[in-house]
Amino acid sequence: MGSSKLAALGGNPTVPTLHPYRSIGVSEIEAVNRVLESQCLSGFYGSPGPEFLGGPVVRAFEEQWADRFGVQFAVSVNSNTSGLIAAMGAIGLSPGDEVIVPSWSMSATAVAPLFYGGIPVFADIEEETFCIDPLEVEQRITEKTRAIIAVNLFGHPAQLSRLRRLADEKNLFLIEDNAQAPLGREGQNLCGTVGDIGVYSLNYHKHIHTGEGGVCVTASEELAWRLQLIRNHGENLVESEEIQDISNLVGMNLRLTEMSAAVGTAQLADIDAHVESRERIAKALSEGTSDLKGWTPPVVRQECRHNYYCWVARYSEEEVGIPLKLFSRALSAEGFPNFTGYLPPLYTLPIFQRRQAIGRHGFPFSLSERDYPSGLAPVTERLHDDGVLLFEPCAWEIDDELSNKLVEAVRKVHEQVESLAAADLV
Ligand SMILES: *Cc1c(COP(=O)(O)O)cnc(C)c1O
């Protein structure tokens, strides 16, 4: 039969039009309706009393979250970003303290410490799993280091047990930015539960969502309490609760509504099905393309579970024969939605390049003495520039037949790179 003409060169696309994943079903709709009918859309008060911890749906949601992930305490918040900021406050981060973060992540990971005057210090990532490299972390620990933020990037666990040991040895807090990796696992440990605090995102793009939302988990009663205080105007409870350590208790309003918690409860009940459906797509893609030259599907470290928030293939232009961007474009033309590079290394953000975050005086002060040159994290830079092609299984409704089409699309483009190279597309 031979292969048909590439869609980028005027042939027919391989993959039929994909439709967005529909995760909101009857149980979410009924749960929200019950809240609406109750008339009480939020049960929070920012003052002493039982309402300080939120309404009945929020509290039930937190209990179920703690149960599902096997943790002592779950504190809901209105986003993962605010959860990370609250976590920085809860650990007592102070101006000038250093927090070691990976160079590759969503910006919130590196920005969170800045709110308390902390200094993000960037560590490069591991080539195979894209997560923070423990050796790099070790090299960056100084007298001023207070915490490490590990990101379980794309749904694969960072080296959590190694980082836990390192943090314990050096008396540092380990925080997990687990926005992307609910049900990801290293050995018996669920992602998010190894750090002193783990933070999950419930934004629309993640495995399960409430539109916007997040959850912090911890085994520490003290940290849970400080998170609750920061979430909801903790300054108002200092006297009534006779709180001694009032550092960082200038609280915010990071509260989740009862409606969001209702959606979250329904989504959590189905989390296995949501994640398993993405795993199935990702595994089909990996298996169907693993033999291709210059193309490396996601690596899963031994004894780990990847939840495939993103399915990320490493790409070698030299071996495939055409630039990544051209391959990506041809794949899009086949109807396979994909993008390249993920996000630029975090230290290339203007905040770091211009050394100005909060206020006009270069605050946090010690940021102004830092240097964030290119070459700081060579692995991240290389992968971002032309090393990876990404696909988001969470975004699309995909059955086995469509998974096969995605595989077919990759194979078709890979087989015909010569015709693409010759076509001189602009
Ligand atoms: C999505 C995401 C965030 C931010 O989550 P929000 O809930 O949108 O605030 C932070 N870190 C990572 C790694 C993410 O993927």
PDB file of C-alpha atoms in Angstrom, residues 75-314:
ATOM      1  CA  VAL A  75      -6.245  22.040  53.483  1.00  0.00           C
ATOM      2  CA  SER A  76      -8.115  23.213  50.392  1.00  0.00           C
ATOM      3  CA  VAL A  77      -7.158  26.475  48.711  1.00  0.00           C
ATOM      4  CA  ASN A  78      -8.266  28.342  45.611  1.00  0.00           C
ATOM      5  CA  SER A  79      -5.283  27.303  43.462  1.00  0.00           C
ATOM      6  CA  ASN A  80      -2.016  25.427  43.513  1.00  0.00           C
ATOM      7  CA  THR A  81      -0.249  28.781  43.191  1.00  0.00           C
ATOM      8  CA  SER A  82      -1.839  30.087  46.372  1.00  0.00           C
ATOM      9  CA  GLY A  83      -1.171  26.721  48.035  1.00  0.00           C
ATOM     10  CA  LEU A  84       2.543  27.048  47.248  1.00  0.00           C
ATOM     11  CA  ILE A  85       2.618  30.601  48.589  1.00  0.00           C
ATOM     12  CA  ALA A  86       0.814  29.467  51.751  1.00  0.00           C
ATOM     13  CA  ALA A  87       3.302  26.616  52.091  1.00  0.00           C
ATOM     14  CA  MET A  88       6.209  29.079  51.953  1.00  0.00           C
ATOM     15  CA  GLY A  89       4.523  31.120  54.660  1.00  0.00           C
ATOM     16  CA  ALA A  90       3.696  28.091  56.786  1.00  0.00           C
ATOM     17  CA  ILE A  91       7.307  26.904  56.964  1.00  0.00           C
ATOM     18  CA  GLY A  92       8.312  30.322  58.254  1.00  0.00           C
ATOM     19  CA  LEU A  93      10.243  31.431  55.179  1.00  0.00           C
ATOM     20  CA  SER A  94      11.987  34.727  55.891  1.00  0.00           C
ATOM     21  CA  PRO A  95      13.562  37.411  53.703  1.00  0.00           C
ATOM     22  CA  GLY A  96      16.909  36.207  52.393  1.00  0.00           C
ATOM     23  CA  ASP A  97      16.175  32.499  52.885  1.00  0.00           C
ATOM     24  CA  GLU A  98      17.000  30.372  49.884  1.00  0.00           C
ATOM     25  CA  VAL A  99      14.647  27.832  48.328  1.00  0.00           C
ATOM     26  CA  ILE A 100      16.030  25.358  45.810  1.00  0.00           C
ATOM     27  CA  VAL A 101      13.657  24.888  42.879  1.00  0.00           C
ATOM     28  CA  PRO A 102      13.897  23.091  39.534  1.00  0.00           C
ATOM     29  CA  SER A 103      14.738  25.165  36.475  1.00  0.00           C
ATOM     30  CA  TRP A 104      11.887  23.532  34.536  1.00  0.00           C
ATOM     31  CA  SER A 105       8.335  23.942  35.783  1.00  0.00           C
ATOM     32  CA  MET A 106       5.399  26.296  35.655  1.00  0.00           C
ATOM     33  CA  SER A 107       6.370  29.757  36.959  1.00  0.00           C
ATOM     34  CA  ALA A 108       4.427  29.444  40.245  1.00  0.00           C
ATOM     35  CA  THR A 109       7.070  27.043  41.586  1.00  0.00           C
ATOM     36  CA  ALA A 110       9.778  29.702  41.473  1.00  0.00           C
ATOM     37  CA  VAL A 111       7.611  32.707  42.238  1.00  0.00           C
ATOM     38  CA  ALA A 112       6.068  31.401  45.478  1.00  0.00           C
ATOM     39  CA  PRO A 113       9.163  32.031  47.677  1.00  0.00           C
ATOM     40  CA  LEU A 114       9.369  35.653  46.476  1.00  0.00           C
ATOM     41  CA  PHE A 115       6.208  36.621  48.353  1.00  0.00           C
ATOM     42  CA  TYR A 116       8.040  36.185  51.668  1.00  0.00           C
ATOM     43  CA  GLY A 117      11.319  37.640  50.454  1.00  0.00           C
ATOM     44  CA  GLY A 118      12.758  34.194  49.743  1.00  0.00           C
ATOM     45  CA  ILE A 119      15.295  33.621  46.993  1.00  0.00           C
ATOM     46  CA  PRO A 120      14.680  30.872  44.453  1.00  0.00           C
ATOM     47  CA  VAL A 121      17.900  29.028  43.607  1.00  0.00           C
ATOM     48  CA  PHE A 122      17.670  26.999  40.426  1.00  0.00           C
ATOM     49  CA  ALA A 123      18.790  23.394  40.104  1.00  0.00           C
ATOM     50  CA  ASP A 124      18.898  21.613  36.755  1.00  0.00           C
ATOM     51  CA  ILE A 125      16.773  18.563  35.956  1.00  0.00           C
ATOM     52  CA  GLU A 126      17.380  14.927  35.118  1.00  0.00           C
ATOM     53  CA  GLU A 127      17.474  14.269  31.404  1.00  0.00           C
ATOM     54  CA  GLU A 128      15.263  11.177  31.543  1.00  0.00           C
ATOM     55  CA  THR A 129      12.416  12.199  33.831  1.00  0.00           C
ATOM     56  CA  PHE A 130      12.658  16.003  33.580  1.00  0.00           C
ATOM     57  CA  CYS A 131      12.469  16.338  37.392  1.00  0.00           C
ATOM     58  CA  ILE A 132      14.883  18.162  39.699  1.00  0.00           C
ATOM     59  CA  ASP A 133      18.297  16.450  39.955  1.00  0.00           C
ATOM     60  CA  PRO A 134      19.177  15.586  43.578  1.00  0.00           C
ATOM     61  CA  LEU A 135      22.903  16.009  42.874  1.00  0.00           C
ATOM     62  CA  GLU A 136      22.277  19.520  41.620  1.00  0.00           C
ATOM     63  CA  VAL A 137      20.206  20.207  44.717  1.00  0.00           C
ATOM     64  CA  GLU A 138      22.976  19.020  46.988  1.00  0.00           C
ATOM     65  CA  GLN A 139      25.518  21.293  45.319  1.00  0.00           C
ATOM     66  CA  ARG A 140      23.312  24.325  45.864  1.00  0.00           C
ATOM     67  CA  ILE A 141      22.671  23.925  49.576  1.00  0.00           C
ATOM     68  CA  THR A 142      24.147  26.798  51.627  1.00  0.00           C
ATOM     69  CA  GLU A 143      23.772  28.180  55.143  1.00  0.00           C
ATOM     70  CA  LYS A 144      20.796  30.146  53.898  1.00  0.00           C
ATOM     71  CA  THR A 145      18.880  27.262  52.350  1.00  0.00           C
ATOM     72  CA  ARG A 146      15.551  26.708  54.035  1.00  0.00           C
ATOM     73  CA  ALA A 147      13.610  24.471  51.685  1.00  0.00           C
ATOM     74  CA  ILE A 148      13.573  22.429  48.498  1.00  0.00           C
ATOM     75  CA  ILE A 149      10.580  22.490  46.172  1.00  0.00           C
ATOM     76  CA  ALA A 150      10.400  19.302  44.101  1.00  0.00           C
ATOM     77  CA  VAL A 151       8.033  19.229  41.141  1.00  0.00           C
ATOM     78  CA  ASN A 152       6.655  15.893  39.968  1.00  0.00           C
ATOM     79  CA  LEU A 153       6.778  17.177  36.442  1.00  0.00           C
ATOM     80  CA  PHE A 154       4.397  15.884  33.775  1.00  0.00           C
ATOM     81  CA  GLY A 155       3.052  13.336  36.282  1.00  0.00           C
ATOM     82  CA  HIS A 156       6.284  11.477  37.044  1.00  0.00           C
ATOM     83  CA  PRO A 157       7.703  11.482  40.579  1.00  0.00           C
ATOM     84  CA  ALA A 158      10.902  13.391  41.272  1.00  0.00           C
ATOM     85  CA  GLN A 159      13.494  11.410  43.275  1.00  0.00           C
ATOM     86  CA  LEU A 160      11.306  11.857  46.316  1.00  0.00           C
ATOM     87  CA  SER A 161      12.892   9.422  48.762  1.00  0.00           C
ATOM     88  CA  ARG A 162      16.389  10.708  47.968  1.00  0.00           C
ATOM     89  CA  LEU A 163      15.265  14.291  48.363  1.00  0.00           C
ATOM     90  CA  ARG A 164      13.493  13.385  51.615  1.00  0.00           C
ATOM     91  CA  ARG A 165      16.727  11.916  53.003  1.00  0.00           C
ATOM     92  CA  LEU A 166      18.738  14.913  51.866  1.00  0.00           C
ATOM     93  CA  ALA A 167      16.255  17.357  53.385  1.00  0.00           C
ATOM     94  CA  ASP A 168      16.261  15.464  56.685  1.00  0.00           C
ATOM     95  CA  GLU A 169      20.061  15.334  56.780  1.00  0.00           C
ATOM     96  CA  LYS A 170      20.363  19.063  56.169  1.00  0.00           C
ATOM     97  CA  ASN A 171      17.370  20.044  58.262  1.00  0.00           C
ATOM     98  CA  LEU A 172      15.441  21.537  55.347  1.00  0.00           C
ATOM     99  CA  PHE A 173      11.773  21.502  54.439  1.00  0.00           C
ATOM    100  CA  LEU A 174      10.805  19.468  51.398  1.00  0.00           C
ATOM    101  CA  ILE A 175       7.782  20.864  49.580  1.00  0.00           C
ATOM    102  CA  GLU A 176       6.199  19.045  46.648  1.00  0.00           C
ATOM    103  CA  ASP A 177       4.629  21.027  43.854  1.00  0.00           C
ATOM    104  CA  ASN A 178       2.374  18.145  42.927  1.00  0.00           C
ATOM    105  CA  ALA A 179       0.096  20.145  40.635  1.00  0.00           C
ATOM    106  CA  GLN A 180       0.495  17.606  37.855  1.00  0.00           C
ATOM    107  CA  ALA A 181       0.915  14.284  39.604  1.00  0.00           C
ATOM    108  CA  PRO A 182      -2.055  13.050  41.639  1.00  0.00           C
ATOM    109  CA  LEU A 183      -1.767   9.227  41.880  1.00  0.00           C
ATOM    110  CA  GLY A 184       1.806   9.391  40.588  1.00  0.00           C
ATOM    111  CA  ARG A 185       3.859   7.151  42.816  1.00  0.00           C
ATOM    112  CA  GLU A 186       7.432   6.317  43.832  1.00  0.00           C
ATOM    113  CA  GLY A 187       7.465   2.841  45.355  1.00  0.00           C
ATOM    114  CA  GLN A 188       4.663   2.798  47.904  1.00  0.00           C
ATOM    115  CA  ASN A 189       4.663   6.576  48.266  1.00  0.00           C
ATOM    116  CA  LEU A 190       2.068   8.638  46.473  1.00  0.00           C
ATOM    117  CA  CYS A 191       3.392  11.840  44.942  1.00  0.00           C
ATOM    118  CA  GLY A 192       2.493  14.786  47.161  1.00  0.00           C
ATOM    119  CA  THR A 193       2.753  12.821  50.396  1.00  0.00           C
ATOM    120  CA  VAL A 194       6.548  12.656  50.816  1.00  0.00           C
ATOM    121  CA  GLY A 195       7.196  16.356  51.314  1.00  0.00           C
ATOM    122  CA  ASP A 196       6.448  18.233  54.536  1.00  0.00           C
ATOM    123  CA  ILE A 197       3.719  19.825  52.450  1.00  0.00           C
ATOM    124  CA  GLY A 198       2.425  18.612  49.070  1.00  0.00           C
ATOM    125  CA  VAL A 199       0.338  20.902  46.877  1.00  0.00           C
ATOM    126  CA  TYR A 200      -2.146  19.723  44.230  1.00  0.00           C
ATOM    127  CA  SER A 201      -3.775  21.816  41.516  1.00  0.00           C
ATOM    128  CA  LEU A 202      -7.448  21.591  40.629  1.00  0.00           C
ATOM    129  CA  ASN A 203      -7.311  23.961  37.672  1.00  0.00           C
ATOM    130  CA  TYR A 204      -9.222  23.118  34.530  1.00  0.00           C
ATOM    131  CA  HIS A 205      -6.253  21.550  32.732  1.00  0.00           C
ATOM    132  CA  LYS A 206      -5.235  19.039  35.361  1.00  0.00           C
ATOM    133  CA  HIS A 207      -6.324  15.394  35.771  1.00  0.00           C
ATOM    134  CA  ILE A 208      -9.229  16.353  38.023  1.00  0.00           C
ATOM    135  CA  HIS A 209     -10.435  19.877  38.496  1.00  0.00           C
ATOM    136  CA  THR A 210     -12.833  22.356  40.021  1.00  0.00           C
ATOM    137  CA  GLY A 211     -12.234  25.073  37.418  1.00  0.00           C
ATOM    138  CA  GLU A 212      -9.769  26.707  39.788  1.00  0.00           C
ATOM    139  CA  GLY A 213      -8.681  25.179  43.066  1.00  0.00           C
ATOM    140  CA  GLY A 214      -5.964  23.384  44.978  1.00  0.00           C
ATOM    141  CA  VAL A 215      -5.231  21.265  48.030  1.00  0.00           C
ATOM    142  CA  CYS A 216      -2.263  21.252  50.427  1.00  0.00           C
ATOM    143  CA  VAL A 217      -1.558  18.059  52.354  1.00  0.00           C
ATOM    144  CA  THR A 218       0.686  17.476  55.345  1.00  0.00           C
ATOM    145  CA  ALA A 219       1.314  15.079  58.211  1.00  0.00           C
ATOM    146  CA  SER A 220       2.086  17.967  60.550  1.00  0.00           C
ATOM    147  CA  GLU A 221      -0.685  19.408  62.692  1.00  0.00           C
ATOM    148  CA  GLU A 222       1.342  22.584  63.148  1.00  0.00           C
ATOM    149  CA  LEU A 223       1.846  23.111  59.411  1.00  0.00           C
ATOM    150  CA  ALA A 224      -1.819  22.326  58.705  1.00  0.00           C
ATOM    151  CA  TRP A 225      -2.867  24.961  61.243  1.00  0.00           C
ATOM    152  CA  ARG A 226      -0.492  27.551  59.817  1.00  0.00           C
ATOM    153  CA  LEU A 227      -1.811  26.813  56.307  1.00  0.00           C
ATOM    154  CA  GLN A 228      -5.367  27.310  57.573  1.00  0.00           C
ATOM    155  CA  LEU A 229      -4.372  30.606  59.184  1.00  0.00           C
ATOM    156  CA  ILE A 230      -2.660  31.914  56.060  1.00  0.00           C
ATOM    157  CA  ARG A 231      -5.640  30.784  53.959  1.00  0.00           C
ATOM    158  CA  ASN A 232      -8.076  32.876  55.926  1.00  0.00           C
ATOM    159  CA  HIS A 233      -6.895  36.079  57.620  1.00  0.00           C
ATOM    160  CA  GLY A 234      -4.868  34.443  60.367  1.00  0.00           C
ATOM    161  CA  GLU A 235      -4.082  37.857  61.842  1.00  0.00           C
ATOM    162  CA  ASN A 236      -7.568  37.852  63.366  1.00  0.00           C
ATOM    163  CA  LEU A 237      -6.963  34.706  65.417  1.00  0.00           C
ATOM    164  CA  VAL A 238      -3.631  35.543  67.025  1.00  0.00           C
ATOM    165  CA  GLU A 239      -5.207  36.773  70.249  1.00  0.00           C
ATOM    166  CA  SER A 240      -8.122  34.378  70.673  1.00  0.00           C
ATOM    167  CA  GLU A 241      -5.938  31.367  69.902  1.00  0.00           C
ATOM    168  CA  GLU A 242      -2.978  32.720  71.849  1.00  0.00           C
ATOM    169  CA  ILE A 243      -0.658  32.030  68.939  1.00  0.00           C
ATOM    170  CA  GLN A 244       3.007  32.498  69.855  1.00  0.00           C
ATOM    171  CA  ASP A 245       4.773  32.328  66.499  1.00  0.00           C
ATOM    172  CA  ILE A 246       2.954  34.961  64.484  1.00  0.00           C
ATOM    173  CA  SER A 247       5.510  35.136  61.666  1.00  0.00           C
ATOM    174  CA  ASN A 248       3.889  35.090  58.225  1.00  0.00           C
ATOM    175  CA  LEU A 249       0.355  35.009  59.647  1.00  0.00           C
ATOM    176  CA  VAL A 250      -0.748  38.060  57.715  1.00  0.00           C
ATOM    177  CA  GLY A 251      -3.385  35.975  56.066  1.00  0.00           C
ATOM    178  CA  MET A 252      -5.046  36.150  52.707  1.00  0.00           C
ATOM    179  CA  ASN A 253      -8.312  34.921  51.327  1.00  0.00           C
ATOM    180  CA  LEU A 254      -7.407  31.665  49.589  1.00  0.00           C
ATOM    181  CA  ARG A 255     -10.740  29.991  50.302  1.00  0.00           C
ATOM    182  CA  LEU A 256     -12.522  27.480  48.105  1.00  0.00           C
ATOM    183  CA  THR A 257     -16.269  27.941  47.591  1.00  0.00           C
ATOM    184  CA  GLU A 258     -18.786  25.272  48.541  1.00  0.00           C
ATOM    185  CA  MET A 259     -19.591  24.805  44.853  1.00  0.00           C
ATOM    186  CA  SER A 260     -15.977  24.167  43.950  1.00  0.00           C
ATOM    187  CA  ALA A 261     -15.654  21.730  46.838  1.00  0.00           C
ATOM    188  CA  ALA A 262     -18.795  19.946  45.621  1.00  0.00           C
ATOM    189  CA  VAL A 263     -17.265  19.520  42.172  1.00  0.00           C
ATOM    190  CA  GLY A 264     -13.985  18.450  43.740  1.00  0.00           C
ATOM    191  CA  THR A 265     -15.669  15.768  45.821  1.00  0.00           C
ATOM    192  CA  ALA A 266     -17.350  14.282  42.762  1.00  0.00           C
ATOM    193  CA  GLN A 267     -14.138  14.447  40.722  1.00  0.00           C
ATOM    194  CA  LEU A 268     -12.147  12.826  43.509  1.00  0.00           C
ATOM    195  CA  ALA A 269     -14.597   9.922  43.630  1.00  0.00           C
ATOM    196  CA  ASP A 270     -13.750   9.209  39.971  1.00  0.00           C
ATOM    197  CA  ILE A 271     -10.054  10.003  40.042  1.00  0.00           C
ATOM    198  CA  ASP A 272      -8.948   6.452  39.271  1.00  0.00           C
ATOM    199  CA  ALA A 273     -11.016   6.328  36.101  1.00  0.00           C
ATOM    200  CA  HIS A 274      -9.822   9.773  34.973  1.00  0.00           C
ATOM    201  CA  VAL A 275      -6.155   8.939  35.459  1.00  0.00           C
ATOM    202  CA  GLU A 276      -6.390   5.400  34.084  1.00  0.00           C
ATOM    203  CA  SER A 277      -7.968   6.635  30.858  1.00  0.00           C
ATOM    204  CA  ARG A 278      -4.960   8.949  30.286  1.00  0.00           C
ATOM    205  CA  GLU A 279      -2.507   6.221  31.203  1.00  0.00           C
ATOM    206  CA  ARG A 280      -4.044   3.969  28.593  1.00  0.00           C
ATOM    207  CA  ILE A 281      -3.641   6.553  25.832  1.00  0.00           C
ATOM    208  CA  ALA A 282      -0.080   7.318  26.896  1.00  0.00           C
ATOM    209  CA  LYS A 283       0.961   3.691  27.063  1.00  0.00           C
ATOM    210  CA  ALA A 284      -0.471   3.015  23.611  1.00  0.00           C
ATOM    211  CA  LEU A 285       1.502   5.985  22.263  1.00  0.00           C
ATOM    212  CA  SER A 286       4.693   4.868  23.982  1.00  0.00           C
ATOM    213  CA  GLU A 287       4.426   1.270  22.844  1.00  0.00           C
ATOM    214  CA  GLY A 288       3.458   2.195  19.322  1.00  0.00           C
ATOM    215  CA  THR A 289       6.396   4.557  18.771  1.00  0.00           C
ATOM    216  CA  SER A 290       9.193   3.173  20.945  1.00  0.00           C
ATOM    217  CA  ASP A 291      11.125   1.664  18.032  1.00  0.00           C
ATOM    218  CA  LEU A 292      11.465   4.932  16.113  1.00  0.00           C
ATOM    219  CA  LYS A 293      14.956   6.296  15.615  1.00  0.00           C
ATOM    220  CA  GLY A 294      15.745   9.566  17.400  1.00  0.00           C
ATOM    221  CA  TRP A 295      12.471   9.414  19.295  1.00  0.00           C
ATOM    222  CA  THR A 296      12.271   8.411  22.987  1.00  0.00           C
ATOM    223  CA  PRO A 297       8.860   8.036  24.657  1.00  0.00           C
ATOM    224  CA  PRO A 298       8.580   8.893  28.390  1.00  0.00           C
ATOM    225  CA  VAL A 299      10.822   6.883  30.697  1.00  0.00           C
ATOM    226  CA  VAL A 300       9.219   5.527  33.864  1.00  0.00           C
ATOM    227  CA  ARG A 301      11.710   4.956  36.664  1.00  0.00           C
ATOM    228  CA  GLN A 302      11.588   1.536  38.345  1.00  0.00           C
ATOM    229  CA  GLU A 303       8.769   1.057  40.836  1.00  0.00           C
ATOM    230  CA  CYS A 304       7.199   4.356  39.802  1.00  0.00           C
ATOM    231  CA  ARG A 305       3.812   5.285  38.436  1.00  0.00           C
ATOM    232  CA  HIS A 306       3.571   8.062  35.838  1.00  0.00           C
ATOM    233  CA  ASN A 307       0.120   9.611  35.505  1.00  0.00           C
ATOM    234  CA  TYR A 308       0.872  11.175  32.108  1.00  0.00           C
ATOM    235  CA  TYR A 309      -0.416  14.657  32.731  1.00  0.00           C
ATOM    236  CA  CYS A 310       1.843  15.300  29.759  1.00  0.00           C
ATOM    237  CA  TRP A 311       3.221  12.668  27.432  1.00  0.00           C
ATOM    238  CA  VAL A 312       6.666  13.905  26.478  1.00  0.00           C
ATOM    239  CA  ALA A 313       8.921  12.384  23.812  1.00  0.00           C
ATOM    240  CA  ARG A 314      12.594  13.277  23.574  1.00  0.00           C
TER     241      ARG A 314
END
